[in-house]
Amino acid sequence: MKLLEVKGLKVIERRTNRVLLKGIDFFIQKGEILGVLGESGSGKSLTGLSIVGLLPQNLQISSGEILFEHKNLLTLSIRDWLKIRAKEISIIFQDPLSTLNPVLTIGDQLEEVLYYHLGIKGGEAKTRIIEALKEVGIPDPHLRLKAYPHELSGGMRQRVVIAVSILLSPKLLIADEPTTALDPSIQMQIIELLRNLNRERNLSILFITHDLGLLRWFAHRVIVYYRGQIVESAPTESLFTKPLHPYTQLLLNSYPGRKGDALHQKVFSFSNDLFADTQQRAKCYFYERCPLRKDCDPSREPKMISVTETQAVRCLLYECQ
Ligand SMILES: Nc1ncnc2c1ncn2[C@@H]1O[C@H](COP(=O)(O)OP(=O)(O)OP(=O)(O)O)[C@@H](O)[C@H]1O
Ligand SMILES: [Mg+2]
């Protein structure tokens, strides 16, 4: 069953009308881990922020629907949306310190959430908090209750953030690069933790990353972003064995670390100003960088095409077949 469905989501910059998300369509099933893959600036975070209604002030959703359990969040009253946001959808970010309050102990932060949303305090709160800290793998949770965020390691802090985020038993967790700032071994522990939460709680996870390798054993399906559009969507196994979009193929070729590769250099040495749309004449946004473009007409706009029942691609090379 679909838990979340995003349809035709467009996000623009208010002042300039610059289009940052150009019509995003995807869904996530109950209990599914969906990977969102794409390079810096491709629109991954804006997608997550749109879902929880936390877009920066200067941006706005100009069209589209965000259906959560078939209710369009964008047409709900602010009160109802806030309720869903607080209890049913959680979001965590790369930097745990941006979420944790530096002047409150870990115990107090968790208790605040329980009291504010469920009116639970005292002994019952303490029991629940210790359970949550245990569930996210914090050793000696009794002792940690009195610790302040700065007294914990980066990995432990991210575990605390995850404990906060599951305290109200949400159905969807949006994890925006939650492991990017951590050492590789700690990174894998956090991935393992998220996978356990997915299995044990049937928690759906939208996992945002620019690291293809992280998704391989973790995500059930992956959507690939390129410059504010989804260019491929596939079950993880198919994405790794039969990538369809030339961009996905290049991502796979350049992993793990084939940075000396001539083709990789050619494709990845372009300017990082990915949204310089004024210079962009082709309607395929990957045209300039595409090693397979020679047979394509740049004035045609690629549409998302289902190549199999579960795999779709936005590429002109697949449109005439
Ligand atoms: N507040 C803002 N005002 C104007 N442009 C913005 C704003 N926030 C993001 N953008 C632009 O929107 C585009 C998408 O940004 P987004 O943060 O979603 O990228 P991302 O895929 O999450 O990248 P990263 O991997 O670096 O986190 C980028 O070009 C970015 O510069
Ligand atoms: Mg981001």
XYZ file of C-alpha atoms and ligand atoms in Angstrom:
353
model
C 0.000 0.000 0.000
C 1.221 3.489 -0.833
C 2.060 5.512 2.266
C 3.254 8.639 0.501
C 2.741 9.756 -3.055
C 4.281 12.886 -4.524
C 2.743 14.077 -7.781
C 4.063 16.769 -10.099
C 5.837 18.624 -7.297
C 7.271 21.943 -8.461
C 9.286 24.244 -6.251
C 10.266 27.728 -7.342
C 12.221 30.624 -5.946
C 9.631 33.338 -5.213
C 11.649 36.355 -6.314
C 13.034 35.034 -9.588
C 10.546 32.248 -10.431
C 13.558 30.004 -10.967
C 12.309 26.413 -10.999
C 14.252 24.224 -8.588
C 12.086 21.087 -8.596
C 10.662 20.547 -12.043
C 7.741 18.195 -11.437
C 8.705 15.348 -9.124
C 6.656 12.119 -9.128
C 7.296 9.173 -6.845
C 5.713 7.065 -4.140
C 6.826 5.099 -1.123
C 5.100 1.959 0.077
C 4.368 1.073 3.681
C 7.503 -0.519 5.123
C 9.674 0.391 2.151
C 13.129 1.974 2.116
C 13.349 4.318 -0.851
C 16.775 5.715 -1.723
C 16.997 9.217 -3.209
C 20.277 9.496 -5.086
C 21.766 12.520 -6.821
C 24.681 14.900 -6.856
C 24.910 18.108 -4.877
C 22.251 20.646 -5.851
C 19.986 18.162 -7.637
C 17.000 18.834 -5.365
C 17.067 15.965 -2.876
C 16.805 18.060 0.268
C 14.155 20.355 -1.186
C 12.038 17.262 -1.787
C 12.357 16.160 1.853
C 11.722 19.658 3.156
C 8.633 20.041 0.936
C 7.133 16.895 2.452
C 7.489 18.207 5.996
C 6.568 21.783 5.098
C 9.946 23.205 6.049
C 11.035 24.838 2.787
C 13.089 28.018 3.238
C 10.906 31.176 3.204
C 12.163 32.358 -0.173
C 10.974 29.180 -1.900
C 7.476 27.948 -2.590
C 5.615 24.946 -3.914
C 4.041 26.226 -7.120
C 2.130 23.082 -8.061
C 1.722 19.416 -7.274
C 0.316 17.164 -4.577
C 1.848 15.441 -1.588
C -0.482 12.615 -0.566
C 0.121 10.994 2.811
C -2.241 8.070 3.335
C -4.246 9.571 0.458
C -4.650 12.972 2.152
C -3.109 15.873 0.259
C -0.905 17.576 2.849
C -0.873 20.755 0.781
C -4.612 21.288 1.177
C -4.854 20.408 4.887
C -5.292 23.122 7.494
C -2.021 24.139 9.121
C -3.208 22.516 12.341
C -3.856 19.138 10.749
C -0.610 19.247 8.808
C 1.335 20.062 11.971
C -0.263 17.088 13.691
C 0.815 14.739 10.911
C 4.236 16.308 10.807
C 4.758 15.915 14.515
C 3.516 12.365 14.883
C 3.525 10.545 11.567
C 6.476 11.934 9.612
C 9.919 12.618 11.085
C 12.960 14.131 9.452
C 16.614 13.827 10.447
C 19.579 15.698 8.981
C 23.299 15.357 8.500
C 24.195 17.412 11.546
C 22.573 16.134 14.754
C 23.531 19.350 16.552
C 21.144 21.281 14.315
C 18.274 19.263 15.809
C 19.388 18.840 19.425
C 19.074 21.633 21.939
C 22.567 22.309 23.348
C 21.346 23.485 26.762
C 19.056 20.525 27.508
C 20.172 17.086 28.650
C 19.318 14.127 26.450
C 16.686 12.994 28.964
C 15.045 16.426 29.082
C 14.863 16.727 25.288
C 13.156 13.381 24.953
C 10.814 14.116 27.834
C 9.854 17.434 26.272
C 8.704 15.633 23.102
C 6.662 13.105 25.065
C 5.070 15.741 27.271
C 4.303 18.203 24.503
C 2.686 15.690 22.157
C 1.321 12.981 24.441
C 1.143 14.641 27.877
C 3.406 11.917 29.308
C 5.849 12.838 32.102
C 7.556 11.502 35.238
C 8.119 7.780 35.683
C 6.247 6.703 32.577
C 8.204 9.152 30.455
C 11.457 7.866 31.906
C 10.574 4.252 31.109
C 9.680 5.130 27.520
C 12.802 7.219 27.048
C 15.084 4.479 28.305
C 13.371 2.010 25.990
C 13.865 4.346 23.025
C 17.540 4.899 23.860
C 18.033 1.137 24.160
C 16.299 0.588 20.840
C 18.742 2.905 19.066
C 21.722 1.150 20.666
C 22.849 3.663 23.269
C 24.779 1.824 25.974
C 23.886 2.511 29.621
C 20.874 4.666 28.775
C 20.288 5.485 32.470
C 23.633 7.234 32.607
C 23.157 9.059 29.304
C 19.958 10.783 30.384
C 21.983 13.424 32.199
C 24.448 14.024 29.360
C 24.388 17.124 27.150
C 24.670 16.744 23.352
C 28.254 18.070 23.256
C 29.332 15.329 25.650
C 28.486 12.610 23.127
C 30.325 11.438 20.001
C 28.905 12.226 16.541
C 27.560 8.696 16.120
C 25.908 8.733 19.567
C 24.341 12.116 18.863
C 22.832 10.821 15.643
C 21.449 7.857 17.606
C 19.840 10.287 20.049
C 18.286 12.206 17.144
C 16.913 8.920 15.808
C 15.547 8.118 19.290
C 13.759 11.490 19.313
C 12.444 10.890 15.820
C 10.893 7.480 16.628
C 9.538 8.443 20.050
C 6.084 9.197 18.662
C 6.095 6.090 16.430
C 6.018 7.819 13.038
C 5.155 5.910 9.874
C 7.675 7.703 7.685
C 11.229 8.764 8.454
C 12.968 11.123 6.050
C 16.717 10.758 6.548
C 18.663 13.482 4.720
C 22.295 12.324 4.509
C 22.231 11.233 8.168
C 25.596 9.491 7.976
C 27.612 11.808 5.727
C 29.472 13.471 8.597
C 30.376 10.177 10.289
C 33.349 7.789 9.994
C 32.677 4.879 7.639
C 32.416 2.282 10.423
C 29.977 4.430 12.411
C 28.125 5.141 9.172
C 27.445 1.443 8.710
C 26.212 1.120 12.301
C 23.662 3.879 11.747
C 22.544 2.234 8.484
C 22.171 -1.044 10.367
C 20.106 0.727 13.026
C 17.799 2.261 10.413
C 17.406 -1.110 8.743
C 16.401 -2.692 12.058
C 13.855 0.051 12.704
C 12.477 -0.543 9.224
C 12.105 -4.264 9.884
C 10.898 -4.168 13.457
C 8.558 -1.203 13.233
C 7.668 -1.477 9.550
C 8.933 2.107 9.356
C 9.075 3.526 5.825
C 12.304 5.419 5.156
C 13.096 7.995 2.511
C 16.886 7.866 2.541
C 18.609 10.799 0.828
C 22.236 10.402 -0.187
C 24.799 11.159 -2.874
C 26.566 7.890 -2.046
C 25.461 5.120 -4.357
C 27.346 2.454 -2.423
C 25.347 3.080 0.758
C 22.107 2.183 -0.981
C 23.118 -1.144 -2.427
C 22.335 -3.339 0.579
C 19.927 -1.002 2.232
C 17.303 0.513 -0.088
C 14.521 -1.521 -1.673
C 14.136 0.938 -4.536
C 16.044 3.992 -5.707
C 15.069 7.190 -7.493
C 17.878 9.081 -9.214
C 17.806 12.889 -9.353
C 19.471 15.083 -11.896
C 19.022 18.868 -11.827
C 15.622 18.974 -10.191
C 14.142 16.007 -12.043
C 13.912 12.283 -11.476
C 15.771 10.601 -14.342
C 15.462 6.968 -13.272
C 13.497 4.898 -10.825
C 14.211 1.213 -10.221
C 14.420 -1.585 -7.678
C 17.926 -1.386 -6.177
C 19.064 -4.660 -7.722
C 18.021 -3.582 -11.237
C 19.645 -0.200 -10.785
C 22.957 -1.861 -9.995
C 22.757 -4.584 -12.621
C 20.884 -2.837 -15.467
C 21.126 0.930 -15.037
C 19.211 2.568 -17.906
C 19.942 6.293 -17.804
C 23.407 7.310 -19.057
C 23.792 9.348 -15.867
C 23.077 6.325 -13.660
C 25.479 4.287 -15.768
C 28.158 6.885 -15.196
C 27.505 6.962 -11.464
C 27.942 3.203 -11.392
C 31.066 3.334 -13.535
C 32.639 5.857 -11.238
C 31.974 3.705 -8.208
C 33.980 2.671 -6.303
C 36.422 5.486 -6.874
C 37.278 5.251 -10.567
C 38.212 8.878 -10.516
C 41.187 8.528 -12.871
C 38.903 7.131 -15.572
C 38.851 9.351 -18.681
C 35.106 9.131 -19.226
C 34.484 9.903 -15.567
C 36.663 12.986 -15.790
C 34.945 14.164 -18.926
C 31.521 13.924 -17.376
C 32.316 15.138 -13.903
C 34.593 18.026 -14.749
C 31.761 20.363 -15.762
C 31.006 23.433 -13.722
C 29.077 22.933 -10.538
C 26.639 25.656 -11.424
C 24.031 23.085 -12.176
C 21.126 25.472 -12.365
C 22.519 27.950 -14.857
C 19.417 27.411 -16.953
C 19.995 30.462 -19.073
C 22.928 28.693 -20.646
C 20.874 25.576 -21.061
C 19.353 25.233 -24.504
C 18.770 21.494 -24.640
C 15.546 20.190 -23.128
C 17.345 17.174 -21.785
C 19.257 18.573 -18.814
C 21.886 15.887 -19.099
C 22.538 16.571 -22.787
C 25.761 18.551 -22.313
C 27.318 15.851 -20.202
C 25.897 12.814 -21.939
C 28.397 10.505 -23.627
C 25.582 8.922 -25.688
C 23.918 12.089 -26.936
C 24.992 11.998 -30.568
C 21.733 10.499 -31.844
C 19.502 12.780 -29.788
C 17.592 15.859 -30.830
C 18.240 18.366 -28.038
C 15.028 20.257 -28.733
C 12.934 17.280 -27.600
C 12.014 17.015 -23.959
C 12.511 13.547 -22.476
C 9.517 12.109 -20.604
C 9.586 9.447 -17.917
C 9.060 6.116 -19.662
C 8.344 2.736 -18.060
C 10.787 0.285 -19.578
C 9.697 -2.616 -17.355
C 6.930 -2.895 -14.803
C 9.222 -1.585 -12.080
C 11.879 0.475 -13.858
C 11.398 3.844 -15.545
C 13.787 6.268 -17.209
C 13.739 9.829 -18.558
C 15.924 9.582 -21.640
C 15.325 10.119 -25.351
C 17.321 6.995 -26.170
C 14.423 4.909 -24.883
C 11.580 6.873 -26.424
C 11.609 5.582 -29.979
C 12.145 1.914 -29.203
N 16.788 28.835 -0.028
C 17.184 28.677 -1.293
N 17.162 29.720 -2.150
C 17.533 29.576 -3.438
N 17.968 28.421 -3.967
C 18.024 27.346 -3.167
C 17.637 27.421 -1.785
N 17.802 26.201 -1.238
C 18.265 25.402 -2.232
N 18.396 26.083 -3.391
C 18.878 25.554 -4.670
O 18.034 24.482 -5.048
C 18.802 23.449 -5.645
C 18.513 22.128 -4.952
O 18.967 22.216 -3.616
P 18.953 20.982 -2.611
O 19.401 21.525 -1.295
O 17.651 20.295 -2.653
O 20.075 20.050 -3.237
P 20.596 18.634 -2.698
O 20.352 17.644 -3.787
O 20.038 18.349 -1.372
O 22.179 18.886 -2.632
P 23.258 18.410 -1.504
O 23.659 17.016 -1.894
O 24.366 19.387 -1.664
O 22.605 18.474 -0.157
C 20.263 23.882 -5.576
O 20.637 24.423 -6.795
C 20.268 24.945 -4.517
O 21.247 25.921 -4.793
Mg 20.851 18.197 0.526
